[in-house]
N, CA and C of each residue as an Amber inpcrd file, in Angstrom:
protein
   408
   6.5700000 143.2960000-147.4010000   7.1610000 142.5630000-148.5170000
   8.0400000 141.4680000-147.9470000   7.7790000 140.2810000-148.3770000
   8.6210000 139.1550000-147.9730000   9.6420000 138.9510000-149.0710000
  10.8950000 138.8080000-148.6880000  11.9390000 138.6550000-149.6920000
  12.9180000 137.5770000-149.2840000  13.6970000 137.1660000-150.2700000
  14.6590000 136.0930000-150.0570000  15.8540000 136.3680000-150.9620000
  17.0670000 136.2000000-150.4480000  18.2660000 136.3220000-151.2720000
  18.7670000 134.9160000-151.5480000  18.9360000 134.6000000-152.8310000
  19.3470000 133.2490000-153.2190000  20.5410000 133.3190000-154.1660000
  21.4270000 132.3210000-154.1160000  22.5290000 132.2790000-155.0830000
  21.9780000 131.9100000-156.4580000  22.5940000 132.4500000-157.4790000
  22.1960000 132.1210000-158.8440000  22.8330000 130.7750000-159.1940000
  22.0100000 129.7520000-159.5150000  22.5820000 128.4470000-159.8660000
  23.4680000 128.5550000-161.1070000  24.4430000 127.6600000-161.1850000
  25.4010000 127.6780000-162.2950000  24.7120000 127.5710000-163.6470000
  23.5870000 126.8600000-163.7080000  22.9140000 126.6750000-165.0000000
  22.1720000 127.9240000-165.4760000  22.0430000 128.9250000-164.5910000
  21.3810000 130.1780000-164.9730000  22.4170000 131.2940000-165.0210000
  22.2960000 132.1390000-165.9920000  23.2110000 133.2820000-166.0960000
  22.6620000 134.4390000-165.2840000  23.4990000 135.0330000-164.4280000
  23.0390000 136.1720000-163.6400000  22.6960000 137.3640000-164.5360000
  23.2380000 137.3760000-165.7530000  22.9370000 138.4590000-166.6940000
  21.4860000 138.3910000-167.1850000  20.8520000 137.2280000-167.0240000
  19.4770000 137.0610000-167.4980000  18.4770000 137.7440000-166.5670000
  18.8990000 138.1250000-165.3660000  17.9820000 138.7250000-164.4050000
  17.9670000 140.2410000-164.5450000  16.7900000 140.7910000-164.6080000
  16.6030000 142.2360000-164.6660000  15.7430000 142.6380000-163.4700000
  16.0390000 143.7970000-162.8800000  15.2180000 144.2800000-161.7760000
  13.7730000 144.4050000-162.2370000  12.8570000 144.0760000-161.3340000
  11.4110000 144.1470000-161.5250000  10.8820000 143.0600000-162.4660000
  11.7500000 142.1490000-162.8670000  11.3450000 141.0460000-163.7360000
  10.5580000 140.0290000-162.9170000   9.4390000 139.5580000-163.4630000
   8.6860000 138.4840000-162.8190000   9.2380000 137.1620000-163.3170000
   9.4030000 136.2300000-162.3920000  10.0220000 134.9540000-162.7370000
   8.9960000 133.9480000-163.2280000   9.3570000 133.2900000-164.3150000
   8.5240000 132.2160000-164.8350000   8.7180000 130.9490000-164.0160000
   7.9320000 129.9350000-164.3400000   7.9220000 128.7060000-163.5580000
   9.2860000 128.0210000-163.5120000   9.9510000 127.8860000-164.6580000
  11.2180000 127.1510000-164.7090000  12.2980000 127.8430000-163.8680000
  12.4500000 129.1490000-164.0270000  13.4710000 129.8890000-163.2800000
  13.1090000 129.9220000-161.7950000  11.8300000 130.1430000-161.4850000
  11.3880000 130.1800000-160.0890000  11.6810000 128.8550000-159.3960000
  11.4020000 127.7540000-160.0830000  11.6830000 126.4350000-159.5010000
  13.1800000 126.2420000-159.2840000  13.9970000 126.7090000-160.2320000
  15.4500000 126.5690000-160.0930000  15.9690000 127.3590000-158.8880000
  15.3060000 128.4840000-158.5790000  15.7120000 129.3090000-157.4420000
  15.0190000 128.8990000-156.1450000  13.9940000 128.0560000-156.2560000
  13.2600000 127.6230000-155.0770000  12.3220000 128.6740000-154.5200000
  11.7330000 129.4670000-155.4230000  10.7780000 130.5020000-155.0100000
   9.4880000 130.3140000-155.8000000   8.3760000 130.9050000-155.3420000
   7.1210000 130.7560000-156.0720000   7.1590000 131.4210000-157.4510000
   6.4780000 130.8060000-158.4150000   6.3270000 131.4060000-159.7380000
   5.6410000 132.7590000-159.5810000   6.0970000 133.7510000-160.3350000
   5.5300000 135.0920000-160.2420000   6.2810000 135.9910000-159.2810000
   7.2620000 135.4340000-158.5640000   8.0940000 136.2720000-157.6870000
   8.8520000 137.2690000-158.5470000   9.2680000 138.3490000-157.9440000
   9.8640000 139.4400000-158.7110000  11.3050000 139.7040000-158.2670000
  12.1770000 139.9740000-159.2480000  13.5780000 140.2890000-158.9600000
  13.6460000 141.7050000-158.3950000  14.2270000 141.8200000-157.1980000
  14.4020000 143.1350000-156.5830000  15.7940000 143.6860000-156.8410000
  16.7900000 142.7880000-156.8620000  18.1610000 143.2430000-157.0360000
  19.0280000 142.0710000-157.4630000  20.0120000 142.3420000-158.3010000
  20.9970000 141.3400000-158.7070000  22.3470000 141.8330000-158.2140000
  23.0520000 140.9710000-157.4700000  24.3510000 141.3550000-156.9270000
  25.4080000 140.4500000-157.5650000  26.0600000 140.9800000-158.5890000
  27.0540000 140.2110000-159.3180000  28.2890000 139.9770000-158.4680000
  28.8000000 138.7690000-158.5030000  30.0220000 138.4360000-157.7850000
  29.8820000 138.4340000-156.2810000  28.6630000 138.3190000-155.7650000
  28.4790000 138.3930000-154.3120000  28.1370000 137.0450000-153.6860000
  28.2020000 135.9970000-154.4670000  27.8770000 134.6770000-153.9310000
  28.9760000 134.1380000-153.0430000  28.7190000 132.9730000-152.4440000
  29.6880000 132.3840000-151.5250000  30.8900000 131.7990000-152.2640000
  30.7150000 131.4680000-153.5260000  31.8110000 130.9450000-154.3470000
  32.3230000 132.0720000-155.2430000  33.6250000 132.1400000-155.5000000
  34.1500000 133.1810000-156.3830000  33.4650000 133.1420000-157.7520000
  33.1020000 134.3230000-158.2370000  32.4710000 134.4240000-159.5540000
  30.9880000 134.1320000-159.5680000  30.4010000 133.8180000-158.4140000
  28.9610000 133.5690000-158.3870000  28.2280000 134.8270000-157.9490000
  26.9430000 134.8590000-158.2180000  26.1340000 136.0360000-157.9120000
  24.9250000 135.6260000-157.0690000  24.2930000 136.6250000-156.4700000
  23.0390000 136.3800000-155.7580000  21.9660000 137.2780000-156.3460000
  20.7400000 136.8510000-156.1520000  19.6120000 137.6450000-156.6110000
  18.6360000 137.7620000-155.4400000  18.1590000 138.9850000-155.2050000
  17.1880000 139.2280000-154.1330000  15.8040000 139.2170000-154.7710000
  14.9490000 138.3700000-154.2440000  13.6370000 138.1180000-154.8330000
  12.5370000 138.5580000-153.8780000  11.5460000 139.2750000-154.3980000
  10.3120000 139.5510000-153.6580000   9.3850000 138.3740000-153.9010000
   9.0190000 137.6760000-152.8370000   8.2480000 136.4470000-152.9930000
   6.7990000 136.7370000-153.3710000   6.3060000 135.9970000-154.3540000
   4.9380000 136.1660000-154.8400000   3.9440000 135.5400000-153.8650000
   2.8300000 136.2310000-153.6690000   1.6930000 135.6950000-152.9150000
   0.4430000 135.9630000-153.7330000  -0.4260000 134.9890000-153.8060000
  -1.7190000 135.2170000-154.4670000  -2.4950000 136.2100000-153.6060000
  -3.5160000 136.8610000-154.1640000  -4.3130000 137.7810000-153.3350000
  -4.8520000 137.0920000-152.0680000  -5.2390000 135.8490000-152.1800000
  -5.7610000 135.1200000-151.0250000  -4.6680000 134.8950000-149.9750000
  -3.4620000 134.5400000-150.4450000  -2.3450000 134.3400000-149.5210000
  -1.9660000 135.6570000-148.8460000  -1.9910000 136.7300000-149.6250000
  -1.6570000 138.0450000-149.0930000  -2.6290000 138.4220000-147.9800000
  -3.9310000 138.2390000-148.2130000  -4.9460000 138.5680000-147.2050000
  -4.7630000 137.6950000-145.9720000  -4.5010000 136.4050000-146.1820000
  -4.3090000 135.4970000-145.0450000  -3.1160000 135.9400000-144.1980000
  -2.0180000 136.3430000-144.8440000  -0.8450000 136.8150000-144.1000000
  -1.1530000 138.1410000-143.3970000  -1.8700000 139.0250000-144.0740000
  -2.2070000 140.3190000-143.4840000  -3.0930000 140.1480000-142.2510000
  -3.9900000 139.1850000-142.2860000  -4.8730000 138.9360000-141.1430000
  -4.1140000 138.4140000-139.9330000  -2.9380000 137.8660000-140.1380000
  -2.1340000 137.3450000-139.0350000  -1.3050000 138.4380000-138.3540000
  -1.1950000 139.5980000-138.9940000  -0.3960000 140.6770000-138.4210000
  -1.0770000 141.2630000-137.1980000  -0.2790000 141.7890000-136.2960000
  -0.7830000 142.4340000-135.0920000  -0.5220000 143.9290000-135.2310000
  -1.5350000 144.7280000-134.9740000  -1.3760000 146.1830000-135.0440000
  -0.4730000 146.6460000-133.9000000   0.4210000 147.5990000-134.1470000
   1.3370000 148.0680000-133.0980000   0.6250000 148.5550000-131.8350000
  -0.5860000 149.1080000-131.9570000  -1.3160000 149.5620000-130.7740000
  -1.7680000 148.3920000-129.9020000  -1.8120000 147.1870000-130.4830000
  -2.2860000 146.0170000-129.7480000  -1.1640000 145.2180000-129.0980000
   0.0550000 145.6850000-129.1990000   1.1710000 144.9550000-128.6100000
   1.8100000 145.7920000-127.5170000   2.5060000 145.1170000-126.6430000
   3.2800000 145.8750000-125.6680000   4.5300000 146.3600000-126.4030000
   4.9120000 147.5520000-126.1360000   6.0590000 148.1060000-126.8460000
   6.8120000 149.0490000-125.9290000   7.8580000 149.6220000-126.4620000
   8.6580000 150.5690000-125.7080000   7.9480000 151.9180000-125.5930000
   6.8550000 152.0850000-126.3030000   6.1070000 153.3400000-126.2660000
   5.1370000 153.2870000-125.0920000   5.2080000 154.2730000-124.2250000
   4.3490000 154.3000000-123.0440000   2.9120000 154.6650000-123.3760000
   2.0320000 154.4220000-122.4100000   0.6080000 154.6810000-122.6080000
   0.3120000 156.1550000-122.8730000   1.0370000 157.0500000-122.1980000
   0.7960000 158.4820000-122.4150000   1.0820000 158.8730000-123.8570000
   2.1920000 158.3590000-124.3910000   2.5300000 158.6720000-125.7760000
   1.5320000 158.0390000-126.7360000   1.1200000 156.8090000-126.4650000
   0.1060000 156.1620000-127.3150000  -1.1850000 156.9760000-127.3240000
  -1.5880000 157.4530000-126.1330000  -2.8210000 158.2430000-126.0390000
  -2.6700000 159.5520000-126.8190000  -1.5180000 160.1960000-126.7000000
  -1.2820000 161.4510000-127.4230000  -1.2940000 161.2200000-128.9300000
  -0.6830000 160.1210000-129.3590000  -0.6780000 159.8090000-130.7980000
  -2.0990000 159.5240000-131.2820000  -2.8570000 158.7740000-130.4990000
  -4.2340000 158.4700000-130.8750000  -5.0320000 159.7570000-131.0070000
  -4.9000000 160.6490000-130.0240000  -5.6200000 161.9250000-130.0810000
  -5.2280000 162.7240000-131.3230000  -3.9500000 162.7920000-131.5970000
  -3.4880000 163.5510000-132.7550000  -4.0460000 162.9720000-134.0530000
  -4.0340000 161.6410000-134.1650000  -4.4930000 161.0000000-135.3940000
  -6.0090000 161.0550000-135.5560000  -6.7460000 161.1360000-134.4570000
  -8.2030000 161.1120000-134.5760000  -8.8320000 162.4970000-134.6200000
  -8.2590000 163.4780000-133.9150000  -8.8710000 164.8160000-133.9390000
  -8.1850000 165.7560000-134.9240000  -6.9850000 165.4700000-135.3080000
  -6.2890000 166.2740000-136.3010000  -5.4660000 167.3860000-135.6850000
  -4.5510000 167.9370000-136.4730000  -3.6270000 168.9470000-135.9470000
  -4.2910000 170.2530000-135.5230000  -5.3150000 170.7010000-136.2380000
  -5.9510000 171.9750000-135.8840000  -6.6380000 171.8720000-134.5180000
  -7.3710000 170.7870000-134.2950000  -8.0400000 170.5830000-133.0150000
  -7.0250000 170.4110000-131.8850000  -5.9190000 169.7020000-132.1650000
  -4.8800000 169.5340000-131.1430000  -4.2620000 170.8830000-130.7930000
  -4.0350000 171.7340000-131.7780000  -3.4740000 173.0640000-131.5180000
  -4.4310000 173.8830000-130.6550000  -5.7300000 173.7830000-130.9390000
  -6.7220000 174.5090000-130.1400000  -6.7280000 173.9970000-128.6960000
  -6.6420000 172.6740000-128.5210000  -6.5940000 172.1020000-127.1710000
  -5.3690000 172.5970000-126.4200000  -4.2450000 172.6380000-127.1040000
  -3.0040000 173.0750000-126.4520000  -3.0670000 174.5480000-126.0600000
  -3.6900000 175.3610000-126.9430000  -3.8560000 176.7800000-126.6090000
  -4.7280000 176.9420000-125.3670000  -5.8100000 176.1720000-125.2860000
  -6.7030000 176.2370000-124.1190000  -5.9640000 175.8320000-122.8450000
  -5.1790000 174.7770000-122.9310000  -4.4190000 174.3260000-121.7640000
  -3.4180000 175.3950000-121.3290000  -2.7240000 175.9830000-122.2930000
  -1.7610000 177.0310000-121.9840000  -2.4580000 178.2450000-121.3710000
  -3.6240000 178.6260000-121.9240000  -4.3900000 179.7470000-121.3620000
  -4.8110000 179.4540000-119.9250000  -5.2010000 178.2080000-119.6440000
  -5.5970000 177.8200000-118.2840000  -4.4450000 178.0200000-117.3070000
  -3.2550000 177.5970000-117.6970000  -2.1040000 177.7470000-116.8000000
  -1.6570000 179.2030000-116.6800000  -1.8210000 179.9770000-117.7190000
  -1.5000000 181.4100000-117.6110000  -2.4560000 182.1010000-116.6450000
  -3.7450000 181.7660000-116.7270000  -4.7260000 182.3320000-115.7910000
  -4.3960000 181.9360000-114.3600000  -4.0250000 180.6810000-114.1640000
  -3.6610000 180.2090000-112.8290000  -2.4320000 180.9510000-112.3100000
  -1.4440000 181.1510000-113.1910000  -0.2410000 181.9040000-112.8080000
  -0.6220000 183.3200000-112.3650000  -1.4650000 183.9960000-113.1590000
  -1.8560000 185.3690000-112.8410000  -2.6720000 185.4340000-111.5430000
  -3.5170000 184.4180000-111.3300000  -4.3540000 184.3740000-110.1240000
  -3.5070000 184.1710000-108.8660000  -2.4600000 183.3390000-108.9840000
  -1.6260000 183.0140000-107.8260000  -0.4550000 183.9740000-107.6190000
  -0.2110000 184.8650000-108.5520000   0.9380000 185.7830000-108.4520000
   0.9250000 186.6210000-107.1840000  -0.2040000 187.2480000-106.7890000
  -0.1780000 188.0530000-105.5430000   0.1370000 187.2090000-104.3030000
  -0.4460000 186.0210000-104.2040000  -0.1740000 185.1580000-103.0450000
   1.2910000 184.7210000-103.0520000   1.8450000 184.4750000-104.2420000
   3.2480000 184.0870000-104.3560000   4.1530000 185.2190000-103.8940000
   3.8480000 186.4200000-104.2900000   4.6470000 187.5810000-103.8810000
   4.5590000 187.7950000-102.3700000   3.3460000 187.6270000-101.8080000
   3.1730000 187.7910000-100.3610000   3.9840000 186.7450000 -99.6060000
   4.0030000 185.5300000-100.1000000   4.7840000 184.4650000 -99.4670000
   6.2790000 184.7690000 -99.5260000   6.7140000 185.2420000-100.6710000
   8.1370000 185.5370000-100.8340000   8.6080000 186.6650000 -99.9280000
   7.7170000 187.6560000 -99.6550000   8.1150000 188.7690000 -98.7830000
   8.2810000 188.3100000 -97.3420000   7.6420000 187.2130000 -96.9700000
   7.7670000 186.6850000 -95.5980000   9.0500000 185.8640000 -95.4160000
   9.6940000 185.5150000 -96.5060000  10.9190000 184.7100000 -96.4150000
  12.1060000 185.6020000 -96.0210000  13.0510000 185.0500000 -95.2960000
  14.2570000 185.8380000 -94.9970000  15.0300000 186.1250000 -96.2950000
  15.8380000 187.1530000 -96.2620000  16.5910000 187.5640000 -97.4560000
  17.4440000 186.4360000 -98.0170000  17.9810000 185.6140000 -97.1390000
  18.8490000 184.5370000 -97.5890000  18.0950000 183.4590000 -98.3630000
  16.7730000 183.3810000 -98.2240000  15.9820000 182.3630000 -98.9100000
  15.3090000 182.8750000-100.1720000  15.3950000 184.1820000-100.4390000
  14.7250000 184.7380000-101.6370000  15.4690000 184.5350000-102.8860000
């Protein structure tokens, strides 16, 4: 959503603005926004001059303008970010295979390491018995 906060001109009453109201041509031109823009919020007495108000407007875009702007956006996966590759890969896996499959993968990985632990336990114990008491 593209928005703009503008002061209410003296010739317009801030009381005339209602949230979610779509602006007609005359009012939109007075505020310097496209016709069809929508009032998001009216802040009475918040203008730069005492007794003036501001209005926050959601700027109108035709469907064609909206699509054109959307086509210019870059997907977060396509940009460099503070998120590392390992985390991106994990997020991709989670979003594409789903939570149940991810849980099954994690169980398999955990089972693999438990088997490895059990397999190496006798050799680990034998190694530890060869260490001096001060190193155990």
